[in-house]
Short mmCIF file of C-alpha atoms in Angstrom, two decimals:
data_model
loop_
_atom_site.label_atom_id
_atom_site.label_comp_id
_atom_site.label_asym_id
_atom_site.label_seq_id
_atom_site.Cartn_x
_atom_site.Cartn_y
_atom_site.Cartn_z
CA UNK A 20 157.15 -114.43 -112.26
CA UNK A 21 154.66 -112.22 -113.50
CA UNK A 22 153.09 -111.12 -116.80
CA UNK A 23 155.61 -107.89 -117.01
CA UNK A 24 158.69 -110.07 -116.71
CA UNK A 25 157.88 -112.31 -119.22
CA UNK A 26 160.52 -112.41 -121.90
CA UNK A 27 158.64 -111.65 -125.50
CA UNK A 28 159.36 -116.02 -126.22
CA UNK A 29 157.64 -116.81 -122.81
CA UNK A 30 154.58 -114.84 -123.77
CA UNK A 31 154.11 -115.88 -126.93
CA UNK A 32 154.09 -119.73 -125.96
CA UNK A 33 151.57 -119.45 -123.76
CA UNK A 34 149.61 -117.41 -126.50
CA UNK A 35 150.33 -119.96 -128.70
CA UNK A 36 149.27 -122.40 -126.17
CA UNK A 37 145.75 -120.97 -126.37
CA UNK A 38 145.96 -117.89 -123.96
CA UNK A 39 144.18 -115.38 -124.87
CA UNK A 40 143.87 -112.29 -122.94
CA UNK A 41 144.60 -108.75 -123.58
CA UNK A 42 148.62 -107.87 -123.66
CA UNK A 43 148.58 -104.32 -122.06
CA UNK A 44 151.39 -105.00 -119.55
CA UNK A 45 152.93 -108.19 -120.90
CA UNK A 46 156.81 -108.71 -121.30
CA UNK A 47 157.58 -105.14 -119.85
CA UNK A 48 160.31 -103.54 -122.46
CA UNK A 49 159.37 -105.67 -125.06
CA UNK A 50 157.52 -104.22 -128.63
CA UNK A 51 154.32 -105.26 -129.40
CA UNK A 52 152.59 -105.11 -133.10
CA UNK A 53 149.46 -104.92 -134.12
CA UNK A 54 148.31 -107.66 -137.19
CA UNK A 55 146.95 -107.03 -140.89
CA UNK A 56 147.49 -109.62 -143.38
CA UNK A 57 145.82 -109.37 -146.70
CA UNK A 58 145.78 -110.81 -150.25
CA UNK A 59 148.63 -110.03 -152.11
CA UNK A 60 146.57 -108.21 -154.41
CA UNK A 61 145.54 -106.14 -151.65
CA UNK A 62 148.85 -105.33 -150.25
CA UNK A 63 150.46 -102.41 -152.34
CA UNK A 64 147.15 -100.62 -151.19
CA UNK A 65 147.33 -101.70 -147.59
CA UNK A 66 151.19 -99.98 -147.56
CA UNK A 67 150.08 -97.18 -148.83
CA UNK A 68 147.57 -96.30 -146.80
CA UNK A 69 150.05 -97.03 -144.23
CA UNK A 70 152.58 -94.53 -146.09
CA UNK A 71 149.86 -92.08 -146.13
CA UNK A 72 148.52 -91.94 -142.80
CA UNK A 73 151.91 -93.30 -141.30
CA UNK A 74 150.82 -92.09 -137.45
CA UNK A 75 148.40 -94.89 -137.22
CA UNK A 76 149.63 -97.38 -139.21
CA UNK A 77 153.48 -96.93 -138.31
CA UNK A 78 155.38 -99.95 -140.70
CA UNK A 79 157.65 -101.76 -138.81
CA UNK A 80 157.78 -105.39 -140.67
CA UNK A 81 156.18 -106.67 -144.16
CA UNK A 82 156.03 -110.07 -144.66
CA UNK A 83 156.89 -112.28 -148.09
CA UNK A 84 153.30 -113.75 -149.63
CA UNK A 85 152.16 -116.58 -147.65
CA UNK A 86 155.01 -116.10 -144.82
CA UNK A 87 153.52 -116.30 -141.87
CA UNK A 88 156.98 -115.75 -140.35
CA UNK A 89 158.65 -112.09 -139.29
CA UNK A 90 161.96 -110.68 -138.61
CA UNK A 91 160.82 -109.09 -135.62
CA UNK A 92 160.89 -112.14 -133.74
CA UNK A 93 163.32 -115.46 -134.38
CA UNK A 94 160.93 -118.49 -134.65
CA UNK A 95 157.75 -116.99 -134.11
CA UNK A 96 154.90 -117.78 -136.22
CA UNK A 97 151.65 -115.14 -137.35
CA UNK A 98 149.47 -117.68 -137.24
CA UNK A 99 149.51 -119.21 -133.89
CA UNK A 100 151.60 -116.49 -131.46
CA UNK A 101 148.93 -113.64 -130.72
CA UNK A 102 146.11 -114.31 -128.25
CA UNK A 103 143.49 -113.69 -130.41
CA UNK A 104 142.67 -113.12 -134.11
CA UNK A 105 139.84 -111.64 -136.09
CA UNK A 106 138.65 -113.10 -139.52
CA UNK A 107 136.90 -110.40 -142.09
CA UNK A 108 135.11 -111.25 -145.41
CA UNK A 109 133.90 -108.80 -147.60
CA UNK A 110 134.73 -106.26 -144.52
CA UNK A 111 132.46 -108.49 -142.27
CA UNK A 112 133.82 -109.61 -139.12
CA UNK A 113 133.14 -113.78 -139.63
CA UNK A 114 135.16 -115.26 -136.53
CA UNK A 115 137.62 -114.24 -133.76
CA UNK A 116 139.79 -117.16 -133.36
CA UNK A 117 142.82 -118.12 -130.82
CA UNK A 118 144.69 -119.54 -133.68
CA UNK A 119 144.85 -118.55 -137.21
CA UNK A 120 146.33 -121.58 -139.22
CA UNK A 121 143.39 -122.76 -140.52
CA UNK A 122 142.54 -119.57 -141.76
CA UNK A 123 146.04 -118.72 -143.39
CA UNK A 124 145.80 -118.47 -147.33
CA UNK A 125 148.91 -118.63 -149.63
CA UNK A 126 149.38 -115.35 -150.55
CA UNK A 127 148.50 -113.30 -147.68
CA UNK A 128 151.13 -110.81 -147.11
CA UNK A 129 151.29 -109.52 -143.29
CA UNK A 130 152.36 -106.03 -142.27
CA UNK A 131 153.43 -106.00 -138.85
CA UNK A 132 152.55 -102.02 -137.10
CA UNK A 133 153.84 -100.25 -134.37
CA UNK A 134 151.48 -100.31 -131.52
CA UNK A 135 150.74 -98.21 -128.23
CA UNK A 136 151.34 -100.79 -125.64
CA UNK A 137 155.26 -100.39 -126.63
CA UNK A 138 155.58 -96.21 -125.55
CA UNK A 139 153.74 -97.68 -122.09
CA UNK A 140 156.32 -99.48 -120.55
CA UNK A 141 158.09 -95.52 -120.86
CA UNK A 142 154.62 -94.27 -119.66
CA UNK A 143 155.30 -96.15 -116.87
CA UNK A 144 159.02 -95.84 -115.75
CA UNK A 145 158.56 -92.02 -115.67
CA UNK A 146 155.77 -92.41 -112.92
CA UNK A 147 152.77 -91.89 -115.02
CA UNK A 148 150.26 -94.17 -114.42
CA UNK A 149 148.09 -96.64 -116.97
CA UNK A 150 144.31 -96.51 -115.48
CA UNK A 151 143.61 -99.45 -117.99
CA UNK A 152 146.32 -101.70 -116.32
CA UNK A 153 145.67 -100.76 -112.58
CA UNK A 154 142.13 -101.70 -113.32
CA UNK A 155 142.70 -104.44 -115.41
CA UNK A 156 141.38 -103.71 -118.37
CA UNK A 157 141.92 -103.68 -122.33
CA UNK A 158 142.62 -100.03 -123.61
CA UNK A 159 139.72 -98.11 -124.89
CA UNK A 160 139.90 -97.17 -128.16
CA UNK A 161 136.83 -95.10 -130.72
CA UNK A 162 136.06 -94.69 -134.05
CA UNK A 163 136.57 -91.25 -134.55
CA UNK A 164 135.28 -88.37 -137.23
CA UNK A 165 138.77 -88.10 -139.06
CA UNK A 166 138.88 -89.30 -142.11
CA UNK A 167 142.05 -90.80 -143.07
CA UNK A 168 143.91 -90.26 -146.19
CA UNK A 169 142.62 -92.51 -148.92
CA UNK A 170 144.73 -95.05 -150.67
CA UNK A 171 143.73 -96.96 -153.69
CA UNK A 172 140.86 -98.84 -152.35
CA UNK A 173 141.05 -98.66 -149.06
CA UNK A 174 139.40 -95.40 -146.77
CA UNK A 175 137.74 -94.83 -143.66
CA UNK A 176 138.06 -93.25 -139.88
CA UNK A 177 140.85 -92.38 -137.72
CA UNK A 178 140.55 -95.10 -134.85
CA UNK A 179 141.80 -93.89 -131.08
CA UNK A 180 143.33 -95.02 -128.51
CA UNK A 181 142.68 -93.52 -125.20
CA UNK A 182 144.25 -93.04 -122.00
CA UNK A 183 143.31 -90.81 -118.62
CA UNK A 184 146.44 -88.96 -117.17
CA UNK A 185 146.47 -86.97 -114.23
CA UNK A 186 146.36 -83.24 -115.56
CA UNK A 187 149.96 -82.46 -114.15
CA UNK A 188 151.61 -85.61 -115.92
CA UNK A 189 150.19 -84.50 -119.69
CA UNK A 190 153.06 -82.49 -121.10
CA UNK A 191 155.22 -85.54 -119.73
CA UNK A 192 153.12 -87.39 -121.08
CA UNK A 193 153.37 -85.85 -124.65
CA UNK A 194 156.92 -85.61 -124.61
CA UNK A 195 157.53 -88.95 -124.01
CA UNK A 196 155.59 -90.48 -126.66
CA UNK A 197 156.29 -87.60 -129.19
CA UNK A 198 160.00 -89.37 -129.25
CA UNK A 199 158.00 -92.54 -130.62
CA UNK A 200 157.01 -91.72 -133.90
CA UNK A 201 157.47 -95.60 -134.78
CA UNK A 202 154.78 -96.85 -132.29
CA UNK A 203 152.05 -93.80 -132.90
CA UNK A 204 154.23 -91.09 -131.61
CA UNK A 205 152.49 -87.82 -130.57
CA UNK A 206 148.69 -87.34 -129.11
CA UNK A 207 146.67 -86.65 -131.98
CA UNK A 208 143.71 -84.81 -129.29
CA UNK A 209 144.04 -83.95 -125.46
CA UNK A 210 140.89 -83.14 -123.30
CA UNK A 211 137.35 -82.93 -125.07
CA UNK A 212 136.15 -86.29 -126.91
CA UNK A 213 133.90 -84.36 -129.42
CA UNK A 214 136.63 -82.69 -130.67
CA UNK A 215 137.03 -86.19 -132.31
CA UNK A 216 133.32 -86.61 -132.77
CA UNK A 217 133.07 -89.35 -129.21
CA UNK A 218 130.04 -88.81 -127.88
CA UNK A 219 130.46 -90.83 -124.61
CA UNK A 220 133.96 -92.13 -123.09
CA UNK A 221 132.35 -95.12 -121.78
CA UNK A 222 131.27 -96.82 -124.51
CA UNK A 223 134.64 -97.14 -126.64
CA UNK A 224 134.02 -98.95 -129.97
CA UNK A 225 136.84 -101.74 -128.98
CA UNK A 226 138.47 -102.44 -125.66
CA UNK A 227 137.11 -101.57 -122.56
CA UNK A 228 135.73 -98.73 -120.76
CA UNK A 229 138.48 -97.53 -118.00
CA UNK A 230 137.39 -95.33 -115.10
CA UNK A 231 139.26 -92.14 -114.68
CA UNK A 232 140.50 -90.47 -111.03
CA UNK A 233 140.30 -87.02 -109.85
CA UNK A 234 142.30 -84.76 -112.00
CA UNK A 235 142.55 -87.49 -114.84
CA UNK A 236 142.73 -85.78 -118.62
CA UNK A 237 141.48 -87.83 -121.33
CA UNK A 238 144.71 -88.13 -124.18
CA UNK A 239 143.91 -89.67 -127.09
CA UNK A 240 146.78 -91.24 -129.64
CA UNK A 241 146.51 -92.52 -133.07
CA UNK A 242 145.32 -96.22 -132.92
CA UNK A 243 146.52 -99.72 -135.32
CA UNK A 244 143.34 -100.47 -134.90
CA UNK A 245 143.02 -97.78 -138.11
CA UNK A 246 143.31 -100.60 -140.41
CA UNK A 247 140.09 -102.89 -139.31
CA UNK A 248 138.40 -99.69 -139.50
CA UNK A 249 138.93 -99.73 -143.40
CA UNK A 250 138.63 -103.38 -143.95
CA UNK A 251 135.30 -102.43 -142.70
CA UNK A 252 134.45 -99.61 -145.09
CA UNK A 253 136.60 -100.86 -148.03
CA UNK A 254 135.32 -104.51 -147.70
CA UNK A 255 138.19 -105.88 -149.41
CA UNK A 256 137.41 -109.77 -150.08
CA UNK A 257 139.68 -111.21 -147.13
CA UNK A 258 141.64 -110.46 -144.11
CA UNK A 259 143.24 -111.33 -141.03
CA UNK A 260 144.24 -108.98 -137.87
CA UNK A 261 144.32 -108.99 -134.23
CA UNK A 262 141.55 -108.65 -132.08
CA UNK A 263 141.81 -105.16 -130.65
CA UNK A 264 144.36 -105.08 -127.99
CA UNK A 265 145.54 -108.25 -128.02
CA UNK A 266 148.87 -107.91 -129.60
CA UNK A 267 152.04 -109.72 -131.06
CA UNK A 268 154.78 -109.41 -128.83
CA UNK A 269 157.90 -109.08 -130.68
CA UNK A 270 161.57 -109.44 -129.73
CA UNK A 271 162.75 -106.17 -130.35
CA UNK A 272 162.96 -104.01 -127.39
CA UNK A 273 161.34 -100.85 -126.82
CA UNK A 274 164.17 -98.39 -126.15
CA UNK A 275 165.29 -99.32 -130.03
CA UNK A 276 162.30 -97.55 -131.31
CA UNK A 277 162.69 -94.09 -128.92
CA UNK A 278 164.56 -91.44 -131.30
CA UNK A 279 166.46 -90.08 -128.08
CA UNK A 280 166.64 -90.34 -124.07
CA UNK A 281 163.50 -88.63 -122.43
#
């Protein structure tokens, strides 16, 4: 057995048996989310921003205050099933944590977000090859110049995620993700990283720096991060998300979010 056969209930036991590694390739065909939960007096402006600037922050499940359960995935539990968490106060990162009980308050409400890793596993059945996963790395992913649309109190930058496809794979590439829309859809940028205001590929802002082959054209697609990216310029009083690119993996399958065969 290996980490792509995995059924979304395997993986998350041994997450919530204290591994923590990045998910890129876990439980192939199965959706991964990406984690924000907030005080419920943050949350009406944490879904809007998400209704605003809906290409990186995709809705896909919103939790009841203080459940820490969702209806993307029977029996699973917010607190203890992803590999790795991140704790903010006052938009300061405090701790990154392999288990979030402790940190769970009573009214957090958790929005659950489409991520990148799902449109992958159809990356990867058309032939097109994930640079990050052959070398065994996290995805890279940048803070970027785009503002995103503001929403009550929360603002800040576009966040990336970025993958190198070889230049005769992009418009397969595009097409496949553009029937997405629920897991980031659509390339916001292809080619030139200062078009988005990245001044060097190999130092991404979260994740890891992948290596690129002969050919290889950098695509770049709206990223969940997006949120943390506002905790840090909004500074709201408390949060908890994901660590960047280590995801929940959710029952749902990934075929149930394409709008059509590709």
């Amino acid at each position: 057995m290996t980490i792509a056969t995995l059924t979304a209930a395997q993986a998350r036991s041994l997450f919530r048996d204290d591994c923590s590694v990045p998910t890129t390739g876990w439980a192939g065909g199965y959706t991964q989310t990406n984690l924000i939960a907030v005080p419920a007096d943050w949350a009406y402006d944490v879904l809007l921003f998400c209704t605003r600037n809906p290409q990186a922050c995709p809705v896909l499940d919103v939790s009841d205050p203080g459940d820490p359960t969702t209806r993307l995935a029977s029996g699973a539990d917010l607190r203890t099933d992803l590999p790795r968490y991140r704790i903010w106060r006052d938009g300061e990162l405090t701790a990154e944590v392999p288990d979030a009980t402790e940190f769970w308050q009573h009214d957090l409400v958790a929005f659950s977000l489409g991520c990148s890793f799902t449109f992958e596993s159809a990356l990867a059945a058309d032939g097109i090859p994930l640079r990050h996963v052959e070398q065994g790395r996290n995805v890279a992913m940048y803070l970027t110049d785009r503002e995103c649309v503001p929403a009550g109190r929360l603002h800040g930058p576009l966040v990336v995620s970025m993958r190198q496809i070889p230049a005769d794979r992009v418009d397969d590439a595009v097409r496949i993700t553009r029937a997405m829309p629920a897991v980031h859809g659509a390339p916001v940028h292809i080619g030139d990283p200062a078009g988005l205001g990245i001044a060097d590929l190999a130092a991404p802002d979260f994740g890891d720096p992948v290596d690129a082959a002969e050919g290889d054209v950098p695509i770049f697609w709206a990223c969940g991060v997006t949120p943390q990216a506002a905790l840090m310029t909004s500074r709201p009083p408390y949060a908890i998300t994901h660590a960047p690119g280590y995801m929940f993996v959710t029952d749902r399958r990934d075929s149930e979010y394409r709008l059509s065969s590709v």
